[in-house]
PDB file of C-alpha atoms in Angstrom:
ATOM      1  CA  UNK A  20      42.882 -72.955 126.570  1.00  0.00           C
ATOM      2  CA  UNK A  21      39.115 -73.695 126.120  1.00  0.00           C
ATOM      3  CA  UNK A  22      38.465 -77.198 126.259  1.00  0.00           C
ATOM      4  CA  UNK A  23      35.168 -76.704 124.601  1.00  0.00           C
ATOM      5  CA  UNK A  24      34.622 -74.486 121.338  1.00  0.00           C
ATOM      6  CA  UNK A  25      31.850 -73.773 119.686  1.00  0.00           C
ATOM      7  CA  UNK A  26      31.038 -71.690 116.404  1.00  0.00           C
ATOM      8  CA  UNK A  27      29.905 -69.749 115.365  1.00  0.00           C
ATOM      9  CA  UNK A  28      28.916 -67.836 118.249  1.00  0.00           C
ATOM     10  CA  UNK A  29      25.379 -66.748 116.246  1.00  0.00           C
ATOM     11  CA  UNK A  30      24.091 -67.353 113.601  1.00  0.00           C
ATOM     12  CA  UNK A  31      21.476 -65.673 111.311  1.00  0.00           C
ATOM     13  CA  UNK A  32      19.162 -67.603 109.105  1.00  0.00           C
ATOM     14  CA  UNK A  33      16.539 -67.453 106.556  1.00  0.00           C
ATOM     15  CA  UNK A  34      13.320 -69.397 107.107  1.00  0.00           C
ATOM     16  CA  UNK A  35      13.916 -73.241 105.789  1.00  0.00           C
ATOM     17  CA  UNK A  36      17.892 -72.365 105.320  1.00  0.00           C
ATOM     18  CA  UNK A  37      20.131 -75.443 106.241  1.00  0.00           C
ATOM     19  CA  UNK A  38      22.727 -74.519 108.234  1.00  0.00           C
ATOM     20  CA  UNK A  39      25.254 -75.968 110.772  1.00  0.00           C
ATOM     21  CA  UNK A  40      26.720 -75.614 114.366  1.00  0.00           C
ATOM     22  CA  UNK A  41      30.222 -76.964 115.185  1.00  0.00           C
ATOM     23  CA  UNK A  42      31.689 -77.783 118.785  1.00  0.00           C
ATOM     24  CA  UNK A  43      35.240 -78.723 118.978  1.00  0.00           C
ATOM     25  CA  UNK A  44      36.818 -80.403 121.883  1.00  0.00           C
ATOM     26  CA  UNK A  45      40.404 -81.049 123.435  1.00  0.00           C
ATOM     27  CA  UNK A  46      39.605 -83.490 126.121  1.00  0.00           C
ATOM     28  CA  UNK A  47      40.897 -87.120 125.611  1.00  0.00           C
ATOM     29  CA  UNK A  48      38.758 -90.067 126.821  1.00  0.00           C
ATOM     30  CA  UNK A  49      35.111 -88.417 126.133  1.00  0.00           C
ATOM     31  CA  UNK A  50      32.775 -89.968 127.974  1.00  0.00           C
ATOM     32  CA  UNK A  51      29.956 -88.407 126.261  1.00  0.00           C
ATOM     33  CA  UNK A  52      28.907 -84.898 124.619  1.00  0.00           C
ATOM     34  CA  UNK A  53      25.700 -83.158 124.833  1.00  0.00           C
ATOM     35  CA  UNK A  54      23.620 -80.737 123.127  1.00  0.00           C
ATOM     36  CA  UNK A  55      21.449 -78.368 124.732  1.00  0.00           C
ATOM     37  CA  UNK A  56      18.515 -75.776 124.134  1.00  0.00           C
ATOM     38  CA  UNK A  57      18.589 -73.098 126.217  1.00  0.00           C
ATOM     39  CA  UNK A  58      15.528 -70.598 125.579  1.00  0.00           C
ATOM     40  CA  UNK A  59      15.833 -66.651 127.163  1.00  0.00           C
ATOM     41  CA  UNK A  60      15.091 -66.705 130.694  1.00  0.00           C
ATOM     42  CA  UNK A  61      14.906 -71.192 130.716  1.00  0.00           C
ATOM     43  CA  UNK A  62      17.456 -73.314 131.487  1.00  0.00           C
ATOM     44  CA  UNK A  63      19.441 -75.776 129.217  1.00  0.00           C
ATOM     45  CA  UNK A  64      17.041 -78.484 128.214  1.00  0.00           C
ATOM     46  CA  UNK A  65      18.072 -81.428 126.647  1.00  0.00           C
ATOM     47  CA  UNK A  66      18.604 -82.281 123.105  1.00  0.00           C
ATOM     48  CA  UNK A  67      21.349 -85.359 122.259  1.00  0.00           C
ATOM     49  CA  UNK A  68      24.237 -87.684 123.674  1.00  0.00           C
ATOM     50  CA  UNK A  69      26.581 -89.025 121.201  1.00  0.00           C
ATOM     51  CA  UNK A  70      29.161 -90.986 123.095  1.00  0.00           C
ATOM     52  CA  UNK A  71      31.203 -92.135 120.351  1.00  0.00           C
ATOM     53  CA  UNK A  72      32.785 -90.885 116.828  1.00  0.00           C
ATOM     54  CA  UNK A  73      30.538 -91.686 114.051  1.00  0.00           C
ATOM     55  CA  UNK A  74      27.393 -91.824 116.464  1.00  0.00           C
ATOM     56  CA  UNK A  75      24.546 -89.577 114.478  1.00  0.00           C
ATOM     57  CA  UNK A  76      21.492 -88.673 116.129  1.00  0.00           C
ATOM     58  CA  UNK A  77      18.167 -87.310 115.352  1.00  0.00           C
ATOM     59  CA  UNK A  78      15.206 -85.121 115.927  1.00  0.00           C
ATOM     60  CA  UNK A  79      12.705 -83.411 113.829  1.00  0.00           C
ATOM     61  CA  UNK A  80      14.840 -80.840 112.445  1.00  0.00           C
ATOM     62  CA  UNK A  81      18.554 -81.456 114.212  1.00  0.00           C
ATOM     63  CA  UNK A  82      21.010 -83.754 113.428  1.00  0.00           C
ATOM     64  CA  UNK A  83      23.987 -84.707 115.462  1.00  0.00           C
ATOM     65  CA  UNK A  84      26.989 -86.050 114.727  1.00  0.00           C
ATOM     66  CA  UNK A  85      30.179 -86.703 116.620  1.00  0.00           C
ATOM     67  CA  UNK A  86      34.450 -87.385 115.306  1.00  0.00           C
ATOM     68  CA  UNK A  87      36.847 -87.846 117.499  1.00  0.00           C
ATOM     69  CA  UNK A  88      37.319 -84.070 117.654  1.00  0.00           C
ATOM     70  CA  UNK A  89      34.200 -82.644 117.136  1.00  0.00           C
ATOM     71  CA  UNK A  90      30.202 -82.461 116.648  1.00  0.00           C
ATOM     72  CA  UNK A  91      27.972 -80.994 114.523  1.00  0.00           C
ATOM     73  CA  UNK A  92      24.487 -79.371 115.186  1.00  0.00           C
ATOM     74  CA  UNK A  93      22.597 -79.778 111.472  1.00  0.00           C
ATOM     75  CA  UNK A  94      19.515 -77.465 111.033  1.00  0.00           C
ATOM     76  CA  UNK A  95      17.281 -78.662 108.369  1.00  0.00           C
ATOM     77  CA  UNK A  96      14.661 -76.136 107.233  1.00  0.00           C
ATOM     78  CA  UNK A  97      14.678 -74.080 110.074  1.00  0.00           C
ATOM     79  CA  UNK A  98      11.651 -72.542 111.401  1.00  0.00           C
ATOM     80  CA  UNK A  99      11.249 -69.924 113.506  1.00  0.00           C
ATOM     81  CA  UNK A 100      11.021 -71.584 116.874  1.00  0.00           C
ATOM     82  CA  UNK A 101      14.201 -73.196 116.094  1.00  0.00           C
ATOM     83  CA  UNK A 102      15.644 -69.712 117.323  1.00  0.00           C
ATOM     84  CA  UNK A 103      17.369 -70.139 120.791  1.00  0.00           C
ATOM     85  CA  UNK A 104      21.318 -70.699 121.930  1.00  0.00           C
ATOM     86  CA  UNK A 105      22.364 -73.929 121.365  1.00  0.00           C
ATOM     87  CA  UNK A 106      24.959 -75.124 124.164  1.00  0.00           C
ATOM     88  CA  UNK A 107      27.651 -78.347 123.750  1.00  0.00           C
ATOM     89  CA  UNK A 108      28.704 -79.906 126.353  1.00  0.00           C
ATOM     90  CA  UNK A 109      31.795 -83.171 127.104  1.00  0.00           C
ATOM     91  CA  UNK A 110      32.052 -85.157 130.264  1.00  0.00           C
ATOM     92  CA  UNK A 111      35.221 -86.909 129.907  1.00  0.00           C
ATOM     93  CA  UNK A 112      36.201 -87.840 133.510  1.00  0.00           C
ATOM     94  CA  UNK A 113      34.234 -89.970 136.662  1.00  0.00           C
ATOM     95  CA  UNK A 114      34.133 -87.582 139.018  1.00  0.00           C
ATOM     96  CA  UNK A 115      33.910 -84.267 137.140  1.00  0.00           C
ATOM     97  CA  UNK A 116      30.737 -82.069 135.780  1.00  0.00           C
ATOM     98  CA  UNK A 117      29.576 -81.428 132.387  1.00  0.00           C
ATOM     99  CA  UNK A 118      32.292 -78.791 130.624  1.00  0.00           C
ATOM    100  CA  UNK A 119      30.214 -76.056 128.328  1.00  0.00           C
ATOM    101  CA  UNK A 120      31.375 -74.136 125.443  1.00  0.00           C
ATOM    102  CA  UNK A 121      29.754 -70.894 124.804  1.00  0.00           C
ATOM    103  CA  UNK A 122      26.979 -71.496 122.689  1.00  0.00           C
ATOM    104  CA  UNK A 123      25.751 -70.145 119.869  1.00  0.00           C
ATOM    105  CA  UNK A 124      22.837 -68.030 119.525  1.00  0.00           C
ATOM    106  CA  UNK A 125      20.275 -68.849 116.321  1.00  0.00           C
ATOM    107  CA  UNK A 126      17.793 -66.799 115.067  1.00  0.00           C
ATOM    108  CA  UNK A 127      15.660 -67.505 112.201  1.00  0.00           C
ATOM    109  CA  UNK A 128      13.852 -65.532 110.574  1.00  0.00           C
ATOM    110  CA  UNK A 129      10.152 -65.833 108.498  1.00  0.00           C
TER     111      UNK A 129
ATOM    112  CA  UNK B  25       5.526 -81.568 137.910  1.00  0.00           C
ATOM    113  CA  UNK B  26       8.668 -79.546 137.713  1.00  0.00           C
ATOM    114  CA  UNK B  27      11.983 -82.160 137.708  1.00  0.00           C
ATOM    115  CA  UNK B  28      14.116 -79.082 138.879  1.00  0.00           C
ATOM    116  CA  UNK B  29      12.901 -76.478 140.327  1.00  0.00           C
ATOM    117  CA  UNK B  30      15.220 -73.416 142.192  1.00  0.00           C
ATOM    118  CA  UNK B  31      13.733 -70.498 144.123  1.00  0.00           C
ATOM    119  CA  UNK B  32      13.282 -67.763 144.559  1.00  0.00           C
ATOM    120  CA  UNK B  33      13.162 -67.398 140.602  1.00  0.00           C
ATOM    121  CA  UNK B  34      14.403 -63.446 140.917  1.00  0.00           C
ATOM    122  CA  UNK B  35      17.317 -62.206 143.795  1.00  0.00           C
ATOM    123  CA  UNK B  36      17.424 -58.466 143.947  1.00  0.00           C
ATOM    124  CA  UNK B  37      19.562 -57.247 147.249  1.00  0.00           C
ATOM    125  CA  UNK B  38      22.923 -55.137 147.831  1.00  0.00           C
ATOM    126  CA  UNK B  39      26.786 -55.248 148.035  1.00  0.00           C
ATOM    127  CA  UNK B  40      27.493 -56.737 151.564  1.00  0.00           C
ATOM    128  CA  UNK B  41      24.062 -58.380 152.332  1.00  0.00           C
ATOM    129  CA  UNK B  42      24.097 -62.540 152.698  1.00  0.00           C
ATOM    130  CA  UNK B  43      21.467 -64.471 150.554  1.00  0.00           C
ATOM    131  CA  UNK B  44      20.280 -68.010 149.799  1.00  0.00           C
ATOM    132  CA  UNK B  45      19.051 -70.040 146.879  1.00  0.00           C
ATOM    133  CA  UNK B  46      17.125 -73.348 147.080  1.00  0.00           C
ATOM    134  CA  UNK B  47      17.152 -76.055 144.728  1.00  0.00           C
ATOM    135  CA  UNK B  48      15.115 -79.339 144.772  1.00  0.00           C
ATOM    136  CA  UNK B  49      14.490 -82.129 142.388  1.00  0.00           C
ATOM    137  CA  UNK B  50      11.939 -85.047 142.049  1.00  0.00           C
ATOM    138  CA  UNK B  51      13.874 -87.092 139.769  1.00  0.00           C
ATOM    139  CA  UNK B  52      15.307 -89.833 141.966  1.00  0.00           C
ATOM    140  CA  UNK B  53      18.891 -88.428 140.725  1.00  0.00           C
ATOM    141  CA  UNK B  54      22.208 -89.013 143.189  1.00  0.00           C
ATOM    142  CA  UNK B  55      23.649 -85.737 141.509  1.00  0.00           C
ATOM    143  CA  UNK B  56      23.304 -82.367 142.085  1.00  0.00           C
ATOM    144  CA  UNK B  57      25.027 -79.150 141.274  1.00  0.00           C
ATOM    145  CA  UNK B  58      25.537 -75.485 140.939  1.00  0.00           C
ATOM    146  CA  UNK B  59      26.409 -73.754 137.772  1.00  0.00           C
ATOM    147  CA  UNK B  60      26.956 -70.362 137.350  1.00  0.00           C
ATOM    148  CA  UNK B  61      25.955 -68.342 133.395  1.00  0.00           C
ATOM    149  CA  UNK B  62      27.977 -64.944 133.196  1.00  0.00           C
ATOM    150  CA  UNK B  63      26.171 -62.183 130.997  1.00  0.00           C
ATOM    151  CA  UNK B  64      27.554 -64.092 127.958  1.00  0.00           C
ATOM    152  CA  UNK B  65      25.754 -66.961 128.337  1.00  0.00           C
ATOM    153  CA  UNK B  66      28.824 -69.250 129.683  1.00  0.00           C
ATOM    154  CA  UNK B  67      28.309 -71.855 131.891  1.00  0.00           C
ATOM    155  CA  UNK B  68      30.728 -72.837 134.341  1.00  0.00           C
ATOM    156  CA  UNK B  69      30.613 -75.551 137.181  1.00  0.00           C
ATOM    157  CA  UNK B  70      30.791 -74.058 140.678  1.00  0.00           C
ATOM    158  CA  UNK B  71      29.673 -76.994 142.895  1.00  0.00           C
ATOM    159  CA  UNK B  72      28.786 -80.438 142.973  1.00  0.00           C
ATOM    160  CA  UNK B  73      27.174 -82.757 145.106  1.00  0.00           C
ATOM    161  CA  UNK B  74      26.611 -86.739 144.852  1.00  0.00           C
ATOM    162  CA  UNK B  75      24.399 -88.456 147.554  1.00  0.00           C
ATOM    163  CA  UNK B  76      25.237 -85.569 150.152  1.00  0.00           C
ATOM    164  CA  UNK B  77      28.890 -85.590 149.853  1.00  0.00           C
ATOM    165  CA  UNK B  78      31.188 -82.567 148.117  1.00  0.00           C
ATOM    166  CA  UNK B  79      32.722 -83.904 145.048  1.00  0.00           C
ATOM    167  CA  UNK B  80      34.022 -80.736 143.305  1.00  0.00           C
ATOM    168  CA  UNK B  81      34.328 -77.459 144.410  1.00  0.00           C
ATOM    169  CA  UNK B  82      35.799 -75.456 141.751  1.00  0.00           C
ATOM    170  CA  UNK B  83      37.534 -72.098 142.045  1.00  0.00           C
ATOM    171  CA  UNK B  84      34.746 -69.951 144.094  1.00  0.00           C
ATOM    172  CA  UNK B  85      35.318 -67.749 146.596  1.00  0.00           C
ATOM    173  CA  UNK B  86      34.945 -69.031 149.773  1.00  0.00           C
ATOM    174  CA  UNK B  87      31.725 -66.313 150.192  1.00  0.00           C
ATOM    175  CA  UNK B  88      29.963 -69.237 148.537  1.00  0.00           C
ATOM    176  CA  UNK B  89      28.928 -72.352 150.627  1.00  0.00           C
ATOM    177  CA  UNK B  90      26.740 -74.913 149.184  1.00  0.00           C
ATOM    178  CA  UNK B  91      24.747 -77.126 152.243  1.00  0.00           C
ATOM    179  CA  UNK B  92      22.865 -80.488 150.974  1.00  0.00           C
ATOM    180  CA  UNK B  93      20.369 -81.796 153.558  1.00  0.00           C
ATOM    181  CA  UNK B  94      19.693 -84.491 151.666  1.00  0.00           C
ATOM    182  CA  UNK B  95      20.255 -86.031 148.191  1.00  0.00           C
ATOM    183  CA  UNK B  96      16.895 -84.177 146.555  1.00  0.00           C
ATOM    184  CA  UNK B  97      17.984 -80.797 148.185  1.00  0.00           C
ATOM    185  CA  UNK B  98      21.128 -78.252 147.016  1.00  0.00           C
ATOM    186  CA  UNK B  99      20.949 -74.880 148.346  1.00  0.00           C
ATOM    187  CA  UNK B 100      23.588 -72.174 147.884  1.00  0.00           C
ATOM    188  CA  UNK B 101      24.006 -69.376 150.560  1.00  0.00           C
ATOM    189  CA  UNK B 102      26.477 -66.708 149.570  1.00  0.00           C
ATOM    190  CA  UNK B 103      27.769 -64.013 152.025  1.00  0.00           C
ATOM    191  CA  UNK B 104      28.940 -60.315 151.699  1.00  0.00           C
ATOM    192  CA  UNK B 105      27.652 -60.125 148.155  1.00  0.00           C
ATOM    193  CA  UNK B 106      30.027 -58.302 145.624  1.00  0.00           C
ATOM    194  CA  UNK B 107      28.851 -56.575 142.513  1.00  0.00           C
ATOM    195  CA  UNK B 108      30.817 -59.527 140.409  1.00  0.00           C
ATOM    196  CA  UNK B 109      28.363 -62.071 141.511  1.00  0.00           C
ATOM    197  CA  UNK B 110      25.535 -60.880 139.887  1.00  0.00           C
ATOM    198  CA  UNK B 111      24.830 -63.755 137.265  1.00  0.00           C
ATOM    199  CA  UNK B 112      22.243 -66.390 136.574  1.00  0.00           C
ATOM    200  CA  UNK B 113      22.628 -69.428 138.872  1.00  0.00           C
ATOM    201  CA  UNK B 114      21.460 -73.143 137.627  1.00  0.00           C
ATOM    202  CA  UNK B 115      20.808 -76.196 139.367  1.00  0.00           C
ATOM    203  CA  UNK B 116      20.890 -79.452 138.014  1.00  0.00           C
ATOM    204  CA  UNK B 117      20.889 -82.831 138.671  1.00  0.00           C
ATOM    205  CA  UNK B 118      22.156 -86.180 137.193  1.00  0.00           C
ATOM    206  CA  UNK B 119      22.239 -90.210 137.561  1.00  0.00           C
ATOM    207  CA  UNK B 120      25.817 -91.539 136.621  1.00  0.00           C
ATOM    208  CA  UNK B 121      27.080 -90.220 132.841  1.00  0.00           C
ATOM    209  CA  UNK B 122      22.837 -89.209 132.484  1.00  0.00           C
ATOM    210  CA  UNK B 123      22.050 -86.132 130.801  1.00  0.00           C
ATOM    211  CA  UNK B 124      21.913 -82.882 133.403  1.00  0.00           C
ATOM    212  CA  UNK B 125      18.283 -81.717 134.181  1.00  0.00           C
ATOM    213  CA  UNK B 126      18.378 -78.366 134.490  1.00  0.00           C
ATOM    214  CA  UNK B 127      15.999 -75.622 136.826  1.00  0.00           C
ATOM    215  CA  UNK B 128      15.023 -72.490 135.137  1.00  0.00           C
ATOM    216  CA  UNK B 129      17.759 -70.473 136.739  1.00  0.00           C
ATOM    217  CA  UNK B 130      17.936 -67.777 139.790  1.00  0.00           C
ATOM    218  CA  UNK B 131      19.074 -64.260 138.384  1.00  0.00           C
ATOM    219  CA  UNK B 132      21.087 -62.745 141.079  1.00  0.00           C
ATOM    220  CA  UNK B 133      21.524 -58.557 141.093  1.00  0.00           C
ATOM    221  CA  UNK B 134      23.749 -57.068 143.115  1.00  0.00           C
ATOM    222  CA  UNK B 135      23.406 -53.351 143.473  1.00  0.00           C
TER     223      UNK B 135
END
């Protein structure tokens, strides 16, 4: 069983079309859960950490938010350079590495 | 100044031959590690290093061997390459429950 899920695995959108991203997790005891950017041919960079449910954070267009089973990616107004695969990500033991879900690939379109 | 960085950038080489990947990062971090991305974008722990020591070595074939000289330095050497390892390998590096840092990936074809 996948531990993390993301969906849905892409996503088409419309220039300044709202949309969001969803990644559900089983683990218990989350340590923390991460958003990435990953851009063809570029590795993951960076986006959020949301450590606990009802933990919301934000930048320019995505918002992040965290429950005790899952997080949501918001796009607001999309642009065109939004379009990449976003990756989620839980580390919920000392001692272990960062388990991904699949991602899920945006494009947006002008 | 590149936080990450992994070389050589492209791996191009055939079934049976032994190669090597080198990873190094500026970032101070105590954490390093190998991920491998399958043609479907999934990422999936292989190795992981803290302060020179082997902390988890997930389910890899024993053709893989990771080697850390010292805490800034991760390199991968993987013998009698098989068709099935042709991927896109990832460093990273981390300080305690930090974010990763990622490199820009090595893509690895096996002919």
């Amino acid at each position: 069983e996948d531990q993390v899920t993301q969906s849905p695995e892409a996503l088409r959108l419309q220039e300044g079309e709202s949309s969001s991203l969803n990644c559900s997790y089983t683990v218990s005891g989350l340590r923390g859960l991460f958003w990435y950017r990953q851009d063809p041919g570029k590795g993951p960079e960076f986006l959020f950490t949301l450590y606990s449910a009802g933990e919301e954070k934000e930048k320019e267009r995505l918002k992040a938010t965290l429950t005790k089973k899952e997080s949501f990616l918001h796009i607001t107004a999309p642009k065109p350079e939004d379009s990449a695969t976003y990756l989620c990500a839980v580390f919920w033991q000392a001692g272990t590495a960062l388990i991904f879900g699949k991602g899920t690939t945006l494009s947006v379109s002008s | 100044d590149t936080a990450v960085s992994q070389t050589p950038k492209y791996l191009v080489t055939q079934m049976g031959n032994d190669k090597s990947i080198k990873c190094e990062q500026n970032l101070g971090h105590d954490t390093m590690y190998w991920y491998k991305q399958d043609s479907k974008k999934f990422l999936k722990i292989m190795f992981s290093y803290n302060n020179k020591e082997l902390i988890i070595n997930e389910t890899v074939p024993n053709r893989f061997s990771p080697k850390s000289p010292d805490k800034a330095h991760l390199n991968l050497h993987i013998n009698s390459l098989e068709l099935g390892d042709s991927a896109v390998y990832f460093c990273a590096s981390s300080q305690s429950d930090s974010p990763l840092h990622f490199g820009n990936g090595t893509r690895l074809t096996v002919t």
